[in-house]
Structure formats: structure tokens, C-alpha cells
Amino acid sequence: MTTKQGVEGFVEPRTAVNDVTLLLVAHDGEWTRRRVPSVKWAHDFANRHQVPSYDAAVVGVPQRMRDYNRRKKAGGI
């Protein structure tokens, strides 16, 4: 995270098929998703690394991530 600027964390809750995940999205939309032990752990991790974190179930995922995926699929990345 120290090499990317404008990183935000989106904590995705446990579902019937997925564990809790932390989605980290950079300012340009590049992203990574990792399974984490709990929602609290994800927010604590983000706080320790001075990354704003949000509940994805409430705010959704950022448009820049969808734009990044679209560019990547089109071969622009």
C-alpha cells in the first residue's frame, strides 16, 4: 500500500458463499481483494495503515474500479 496513492478500503461482509473480504482500490482503479478474519480486523488494518475504510454493503464499490476493469478488458491496460 505504500507504493500506491489514494488507496481506499471497502470491507465486504460474509455471505453464504464468501468470507469477509477487504477490497483495496487505488486512485486509478487498480484493486486487490483479500479474505480477512473479520470485519473488525479489516477496519483495524485500514486504520493502522491510514487507509480510509467503508462498508461495501452500504456504499458499494467505487466507479473508478469498474472503469479500470473495463479499460483492462478492452486492452487499454
JSON list of N, CA, C and O in Angstrom, two decimals, residues 1 3-10 12 21-35 51 60-73 77:
[
{"chain": "A", "resi": 1, "resn": "MET", "atom": "N", "xyz": [0.80, -1.19, 0.00]},
{"chain": "A", "resi": 1, "resn": "MET", "atom": "CA", "xyz": [0.00, 0.00, 0.00]},
{"chain": "A", "resi": 1, "resn": "MET", "atom": "C", "xyz": [0.85, 1.25, 0.00]},
{"chain": "A", "resi": 1, "resn": "MET", "atom": "O", "xyz": [0.36, 2.30, -0.34]},
{"chain": "A", "resi": 3, "resn": "THR", "atom": "N", "xyz": [3.14, 1.91, -2.02]},
{"chain": "A", "resi": 3, "resn": "THR", "atom": "CA", "xyz": [3.53, 2.27, -3.37]},
{"chain": "A", "resi": 3, "resn": "THR", "atom": "C", "xyz": [2.38, 2.82, -4.19]},
{"chain": "A", "resi": 3, "resn": "THR", "atom": "O", "xyz": [2.59, 3.33, -5.27]},
{"chain": "A", "resi": 4, "resn": "LYS", "atom": "N", "xyz": [1.18, 2.74, -3.70]},
{"chain": "A", "resi": 4, "resn": "LYS", "atom": "CA", "xyz": [0.00, 3.25, -4.41]},
{"chain": "A", "resi": 4, "resn": "LYS", "atom": "C", "xyz": [-0.56, 4.45, -3.66]},
{"chain": "A", "resi": 4, "resn": "LYS", "atom": "O", "xyz": [-0.61, 4.44, -2.44]},
{"chain": "A", "resi": 5, "resn": "GLN", "atom": "N", "xyz": [-1.03, 5.44, -4.41]},
{"chain": "A", "resi": 5, "resn": "GLN", "atom": "CA", "xyz": [-1.62, 6.61, -3.78]},
{"chain": "A", "resi": 5, "resn": "GLN", "atom": "C", "xyz": [-3.13, 6.54, -3.84]},
{"chain": "A", "resi": 5, "resn": "GLN", "atom": "O", "xyz": [-3.70, 5.92, -4.72]},
{"chain": "A", "resi": 6, "resn": "GLY", "atom": "N", "xyz": [-3.76, 7.21, -2.90]},
{"chain": "A", "resi": 6, "resn": "GLY", "atom": "CA", "xyz": [-5.21, 7.31, -2.90]},
{"chain": "A", "resi": 6, "resn": "GLY", "atom": "C", "xyz": [-5.93, 6.00, -2.68]},
{"chain": "A", "resi": 6, "resn": "GLY", "atom": "O", "xyz": [-7.00, 5.79, -3.21]},
{"chain": "A", "resi": 7, "resn": "VAL", "atom": "N", "xyz": [-5.36, 5.12, -1.89]},
{"chain": "A", "resi": 7, "resn": "VAL", "atom": "CA", "xyz": [-5.97, 3.81, -1.64]},
{"chain": "A", "resi": 7, "resn": "VAL", "atom": "C", "xyz": [-7.10, 3.95, -0.64]},
{"chain": "A", "resi": 7, "resn": "VAL", "atom": "O", "xyz": [-6.97, 4.65, 0.38]},
{"chain": "A", "resi": 8, "resn": "GLU", "atom": "N", "xyz": [-8.22, 3.28, -0.93]},
{"chain": "A", "resi": 8, "resn": "GLU", "atom": "CA", "xyz": [-9.34, 3.20, -0.01]},
{"chain": "A", "resi": 8, "resn": "GLU", "atom": "C", "xyz": [-9.69, 1.74, 0.17]},
{"chain": "A", "resi": 8, "resn": "GLU", "atom": "O", "xyz": [-9.49, 0.93, -0.73]},
{"chain": "A", "resi": 9, "resn": "GLY", "atom": "N", "xyz": [-10.20, 1.40, 1.35]},
{"chain": "A", "resi": 9, "resn": "GLY", "atom": "CA", "xyz": [-10.59, 0.03, 1.65]},
{"chain": "A", "resi": 9, "resn": "GLY", "atom": "C", "xyz": [-12.10, -0.11, 1.69]},
{"chain": "A", "resi": 9, "resn": "GLY", "atom": "O", "xyz": [-12.80, 0.75, 2.24]},
{"chain": "A", "resi": 10, "resn": "PHE", "atom": "N", "xyz": [-12.59, -1.19, 1.11]},
{"chain": "A", "resi": 10, "resn": "PHE", "atom": "CA", "xyz": [-14.02, -1.50, 1.12]},
{"chain": "A", "resi": 10, "resn": "PHE", "atom": "C", "xyz": [-14.18, -2.88, 1.73]},
{"chain": "A", "resi": 10, "resn": "PHE", "atom": "O", "xyz": [-13.70, -3.87, 1.18]},
{"chain": "A", "resi": 12, "resn": "GLU", "atom": "N", "xyz": [-16.12, -6.03, 2.62]},
{"chain": "A", "resi": 12, "resn": "GLU", "atom": "CA", "xyz": [-17.26, -6.78, 2.09]},
{"chain": "A", "resi": 12, "resn": "GLU", "atom": "C", "xyz": [-17.66, -7.84, 3.11]},
{"chain": "A", "resi": 12, "resn": "GLU", "atom": "O", "xyz": [-16.83, -8.64, 3.54]},
{"chain": "A", "resi": 21, "resn": "THR", "atom": "N", "xyz": [-14.14, -10.03, 3.13]},
{"chain": "A", "resi": 21, "resn": "THR", "atom": "CA", "xyz": [-13.01, -9.62, 2.31]},
{"chain": "A", "resi": 21, "resn": "THR", "atom": "C", "xyz": [-12.75, -8.14, 2.46]},
{"chain": "A", "resi": 21, "resn": "THR", "atom": "O", "xyz": [-13.65, -7.36, 2.81]},
{"chain": "A", "resi": 22, "resn": "LEU", "atom": "N", "xyz": [-11.51, -7.76, 2.20]},
{"chain": "A", "resi": 22, "resn": "LEU", "atom": "CA", "xyz": [-11.11, -6.36, 2.17]},
{"chain": "A", "resi": 22, "resn": "LEU", "atom": "C", "xyz": [-10.69, -6.06, 0.74]},
{"chain": "A", "resi": 22, "resn": "LEU", "atom": "O", "xyz": [-9.75, -6.67, 0.21]},
{"chain": "A", "resi": 23, "resn": "LEU", "atom": "N", "xyz": [-11.41, -5.17, 0.12]},
{"chain": "A", "resi": 23, "resn": "LEU", "atom": "CA", "xyz": [-11.13, -4.74, -1.25]},
{"chain": "A", "resi": 23, "resn": "LEU", "atom": "C", "xyz": [-10.37, -3.43, -1.15]},
{"chain": "A", "resi": 23, "resn": "LEU", "atom": "O", "xyz": [-10.87, -2.45, -0.59]},
{"chain": "A", "resi": 24, "resn": "LEU", "atom": "N", "xyz": [-9.14, -3.40, -1.66]},
{"chain": "A", "resi": 24, "resn": "LEU", "atom": "CA", "xyz": [-8.33, -2.19, -1.65]},
{"chain": "A", "resi": 24, "resn": "LEU", "atom": "C", "xyz": [-8.31, -1.63, -3.06]},
{"chain": "A", "resi": 24, "resn": "LEU", "atom": "O", "xyz": [-7.96, -2.34, -4.02]},
{"chain": "A", "resi": 25, "resn": "VAL", "atom": "N", "xyz": [-8.69, -0.36, -3.21]},
{"chain": "A", "resi": 25, "resn": "VAL", "atom": "CA", "xyz": [-8.80, 0.26, -4.52]},
{"chain": "A", "resi": 25, "resn": "VAL", "atom": "C", "xyz": [-7.93, 1.52, -4.55]},
{"chain": "A", "resi": 25, "resn": "VAL", "atom": "O", "xyz": [-8.08, 2.41, -3.70]},
{"chain": "A", "resi": 26, "resn": "ALA", "atom": "N", "xyz": [-7.02, 1.59, -5.53]},
{"chain": "A", "resi": 26, "resn": "ALA", "atom": "CA", "xyz": [-6.14, 2.75, -5.68]},
{"chain": "A", "resi": 26, "resn": "ALA", "atom": "C", "xyz": [-6.85, 3.87, -6.43]},
{"chain": "A", "resi": 26, "resn": "ALA", "atom": "O", "xyz": [-7.93, 3.68, -6.99]},
{"chain": "A", "resi": 27, "resn": "HIS", "atom": "N", "xyz": [-6.22, 5.03, -6.48]},
{"chain": "A", "resi": 27, "resn": "HIS", "atom": "CA", "xyz": [-6.83, 6.20, -7.12]},
{"chain": "A", "resi": 27, "resn": "HIS", "atom": "C", "xyz": [-7.14, 5.98, -8.60]},
{"chain": "A", "resi": 27, "resn": "HIS", "atom": "O", "xyz": [-8.07, 6.54, -9.14]},
{"chain": "A", "resi": 28, "resn": "ASP", "atom": "N", "xyz": [-6.36, 5.11, -9.25]},
{"chain": "A", "resi": 28, "resn": "ASP", "atom": "CA", "xyz": [-6.56, 4.85, -10.69]},
{"chain": "A", "resi": 28, "resn": "ASP", "atom": "C", "xyz": [-7.52, 3.69, -10.94]},
{"chain": "A", "resi": 28, "resn": "ASP", "atom": "O", "xyz": [-7.77, 3.33, -12.10]},
{"chain": "A", "resi": 29, "resn": "GLY", "atom": "N", "xyz": [-8.04, 3.09, -9.88]},
{"chain": "A", "resi": 29, "resn": "GLY", "atom": "CA", "xyz": [-8.98, 2.00, -10.03]},
{"chain": "A", "resi": 29, "resn": "GLY", "atom": "C", "xyz": [-8.38, 0.61, -9.90]},
{"chain": "A", "resi": 29, "resn": "GLY", "atom": "O", "xyz": [-9.10, -0.38, -9.81]},
{"chain": "A", "resi": 30, "resn": "GLU", "atom": "N", "xyz": [-7.05, 0.52, -9.92]},
{"chain": "A", "resi": 30, "resn": "GLU", "atom": "CA", "xyz": [-6.42, -0.79, -9.73]},
{"chain": "A", "resi": 30, "resn": "GLU", "atom": "C", "xyz": [-6.84, -1.30, -8.35]},
{"chain": "A", "resi": 30, "resn": "GLU", "atom": "O", "xyz": [-6.94, -0.54, -7.40]},
{"chain": "A", "resi": 31, "resn": "TRP", "atom": "N", "xyz": [-7.05, -2.61, -8.24]},
{"chain": "A", "resi": 31, "resn": "TRP", "atom": "CA", "xyz": [-7.59, -3.13, -7.00]},
{"chain": "A", "resi": 31, "resn": "TRP", "atom": "C", "xyz": [-7.07, -4.53, -6.69]},
{"chain": "A", "resi": 31, "resn": "TRP", "atom": "O", "xyz": [-6.55, -5.23, -7.56]},
{"chain": "A", "resi": 32, "resn": "THR", "atom": "N", "xyz": [-7.22, -4.90, -5.43]},
{"chain": "A", "resi": 32, "resn": "THR", "atom": "CA", "xyz": [-6.94, -6.25, -4.98]},
{"chain": "A", "resi": 32, "resn": "THR", "atom": "C", "xyz": [-7.94, -6.58, -3.88]},
{"chain": "A", "resi": 32, "resn": "THR", "atom": "O", "xyz": [-8.37, -5.70, -3.13]},
{"chain": "A", "resi": 33, "resn": "ARG", "atom": "N", "xyz": [-8.32, -7.84, -3.82]},
{"chain": "A", "resi": 33, "resn": "ARG", "atom": "CA", "xyz": [-9.30, -8.30, -2.82]},
{"chain": "A", "resi": 33, "resn": "ARG", "atom": "C", "xyz": [-8.66, -9.44, -2.05]},
{"chain": "A", "resi": 33, "resn": "ARG", "atom": "O", "xyz": [-8.11, -10.37, -2.64]},
{"chain": "A", "resi": 34, "resn": "ARG", "atom": "N", "xyz": [-8.75, -9.37, -0.73]},
{"chain": "A", "resi": 34, "resn": "ARG", "atom": "CA", "xyz": [-8.17, -10.41, 0.11]},
{"chain": "A", "resi": 34, "resn": "ARG", "atom": "C", "xyz": [-9.17, -10.83, 1.19]},
{"chain": "A", "resi": 34, "resn": "ARG", "atom": "O", "xyz": [-9.87, -10.00, 1.77]},
{"chain": "A", "resi": 35, "resn": "ARG", "atom": "N", "xyz": [-9.20, -12.12, 1.45]},
{"chain": "A", "resi": 35, "resn": "ARG", "atom": "CA", "xyz": [-10.01, -12.66, 2.54]},
{"chain": "A", "resi": 35, "resn": "ARG", "atom": "C", "xyz": [-9.36, -12.24, 3.85]},
{"chain": "A", "resi": 35, "resn": "ARG", "atom": "O", "xyz": [-8.13, -12.27, 3.99]},
{"chain": "A", "resi": 51, "resn": "VAL", "atom": "N", "xyz": [-5.57, 4.13, 5.86]},
{"chain": "A", "resi": 51, "resn": "VAL", "atom": "CA", "xyz": [-6.38, 3.95, 4.66]},
{"chain": "A", "resi": 51, "resn": "VAL", "atom": "C", "xyz": [-7.84, 4.12, 5.06]},
{"chain": "A", "resi": 51, "resn": "VAL", "atom": "O", "xyz": [-8.32, 3.40, 5.95]},
{"chain": "A", "resi": 60, "resn": "GLY", "atom": "N", "xyz": [-21.21, 0.51, -1.60]},
{"chain": "A", "resi": 60, "resn": "GLY", "atom": "CA", "xyz": [-20.88, -0.11, -2.88]},
{"chain": "A", "resi": 60, "resn": "GLY", "atom": "C", "xyz": [-19.39, 0.00, -3.17]},
{"chain": "A", "resi": 60, "resn": "GLY", "atom": "O", "xyz": [-18.60, 0.34, -2.29]},
{"chain": "A", "resi": 61, "resn": "VAL", "atom": "N", "xyz": [-19.01, -0.32, -4.41]},
{"chain": "A", "resi": 61, "resn": "VAL", "atom": "CA", "xyz": [-17.61, -0.20, -4.81]},
{"chain": "A", "resi": 61, "resn": "VAL", "atom": "C", "xyz": [-17.48, 1.03, -5.72]},
{"chain": "A", "resi": 61, "resn": "VAL", "atom": "O", "xyz": [-18.44, 1.42, -6.38]},
{"chain": "A", "resi": 62, "resn": "PRO", "atom": "N", "xyz": [-16.30, 1.65, -5.75]},
{"chain": "A", "resi": 62, "resn": "PRO", "atom": "CA", "xyz": [-16.16, 2.90, -6.49]},
{"chain": "A", "resi": 62, "resn": "PRO", "atom": "C", "xyz": [-16.23, 2.71, -8.02]},
{"chain": "A", "resi": 62, "resn": "PRO", "atom": "O", "xyz": [-15.79, 1.69, -8.55]},
{"chain": "A", "resi": 63, "resn": "GLN", "atom": "N", "xyz": [-16.75, 3.72, -8.68]},
{"chain": "A", "resi": 63, "resn": "GLN", "atom": "CA", "xyz": [-16.85, 3.70, -10.14]},
{"chain": "A", "resi": 63, "resn": "GLN", "atom": "C", "xyz": [-15.48, 3.53, -10.78]},
{"chain": "A", "resi": 63, "resn": "GLN", "atom": "O", "xyz": [-15.34, 2.87, -11.81]},
{"chain": "A", "resi": 64, "resn": "ARG", "atom": "N", "xyz": [-14.43, 4.10, -10.17]},
{"chain": "A", "resi": 64, "resn": "ARG", "atom": "CA", "xyz": [-13.09, 4.01, -10.77]},
{"chain": "A", "resi": 64, "resn": "ARG", "atom": "C", "xyz": [-12.63, 2.57, -10.89]},
{"chain": "A", "resi": 64, "resn": "ARG", "atom": "O", "xyz": [-11.88, 2.23, -11.80]},
{"chain": "A", "resi": 65, "resn": "MET", "atom": "N", "xyz": [-13.09, 1.70, -10.00]},
{"chain": "A", "resi": 65, "resn": "MET", "atom": "CA", "xyz": [-12.74, 0.28, -10.09]},
{"chain": "A", "resi": 65, "resn": "MET", "atom": "C", "xyz": [-13.43, -0.35, -11.31]},
{"chain": "A", "resi": 65, "resn": "MET", "atom": "O", "xyz": [-12.81, -1.10, -12.06]},
{"chain": "A", "resi": 66, "resn": "ARG", "atom": "N", "xyz": [-14.69, -0.03, -11.51]},
{"chain": "A", "resi": 66, "resn": "ARG", "atom": "CA", "xyz": [-15.41, -0.56, -12.67]},
{"chain": "A", "resi": 66, "resn": "ARG", "atom": "C", "xyz": [-14.80, -0.03, -13.96]},
{"chain": "A", "resi": 66, "resn": "ARG", "atom": "O", "xyz": [-14.66, -0.76, -14.94]},
{"chain": "A", "resi": 67, "resn": "ASP", "atom": "N", "xyz": [-14.41, 1.25, -13.96]},
{"chain": "A", "resi": 67, "resn": "ASP", "atom": "CA", "xyz": [-13.76, 1.83, -15.15]},
{"chain": "A", "resi": 67, "resn": "ASP", "atom": "C", "xyz": [-12.43, 1.14, -15.43]},
{"chain": "A", "resi": 67, "resn": "ASP", "atom": "O", "xyz": [-12.10, 0.85, -16.58]},
{"chain": "A", "resi": 68, "resn": "TYR", "atom": "N", "xyz": [-11.66, 0.86, -14.39]},
{"chain": "A", "resi": 68, "resn": "TYR", "atom": "CA", "xyz": [-10.38, 0.16, -14.53]},
{"chain": "A", "resi": 68, "resn": "TYR", "atom": "C", "xyz": [-10.60, -1.22, -15.15]},
{"chain": "A", "resi": 68, "resn": "TYR", "atom": "O", "xyz": [-9.90, -1.61, -16.08]},
{"chain": "A", "resi": 69, "resn": "ASN", "atom": "N", "xyz": [-11.59, -1.95, -14.64]},
{"chain": "A", "resi": 69, "resn": "ASN", "atom": "CA", "xyz": [-11.88, -3.28, -15.19]},
{"chain": "A", "resi": 69, "resn": "ASN", "atom": "C", "xyz": [-12.27, -3.20, -16.65]},
{"chain": "A", "resi": 69, "resn": "ASN", "atom": "O", "xyz": [-11.87, -4.03, -17.46]},
{"chain": "A", "resi": 70, "resn": "ARG", "atom": "N", "xyz": [-13.06, -2.19, -17.01]},
{"chain": "A", "resi": 70, "resn": "ARG", "atom": "CA", "xyz": [-13.49, -2.01, -18.40]},
{"chain": "A", "resi": 70, "resn": "ARG", "atom": "C", "xyz": [-12.29, -1.72, -19.29]},
{"chain": "A", "resi": 70, "resn": "ARG", "atom": "O", "xyz": [-12.15, -2.28, -20.37]},
{"chain": "A", "resi": 71, "resn": "ARG", "atom": "N", "xyz": [-11.38, -0.82, -18.85]},
{"chain": "A", "resi": 71, "resn": "ARG", "atom": "CA", "xyz": [-10.18, -0.49, -19.63]},
{"chain": "A", "resi": 71, "resn": "ARG", "atom": "C", "xyz": [-9.30, -1.72, -19.79]},
{"chain": "A", "resi": 71, "resn": "ARG", "atom": "O", "xyz": [-8.76, -1.98, -20.87]},
{"chain": "A", "resi": 72, "resn": "LYS", "atom": "N", "xyz": [-9.15, -2.47, -18.71]},
{"chain": "A", "resi": 72, "resn": "LYS", "atom": "CA", "xyz": [-8.30, -3.66, -18.76]},
{"chain": "A", "resi": 72, "resn": "LYS", "atom": "C", "xyz": [-8.86, -4.70, -19.73]},
{"chain": "A", "resi": 72, "resn": "LYS", "atom": "O", "xyz": [-8.13, -5.27, -20.53]},
{"chain": "A", "resi": 73, "resn": "LYS", "atom": "N", "xyz": [-10.17, -4.88, -19.67]},
{"chain": "A", "resi": 73, "resn": "LYS", "atom": "CA", "xyz": [-10.81, -5.84, -20.57]},
{"chain": "A", "resi": 73, "resn": "LYS", "atom": "C", "xyz": [-10.68, -5.41, -22.03]},
{"chain": "A", "resi": 73, "resn": "LYS", "atom": "O", "xyz": [-10.50, -6.23, -22.91]},
{"chain": "A", "resi": 77, "resn": "ILE", "atom": "N", "xyz": [-5.02, -1.47, -20.68]},
{"chain": "A", "resi": 77, "resn": "ILE", "atom": "CA", "xyz": [-4.08, -1.52, -19.53]},
{"chain": "A", "resi": 77, "resn": "ILE", "atom": "C", "xyz": [-3.20, -2.74, -19.69]},
{"chain": "A", "resi": 77, "resn": "ILE", "atom": "O", "xyz": [-3.62, -3.80, -20.03]}
]
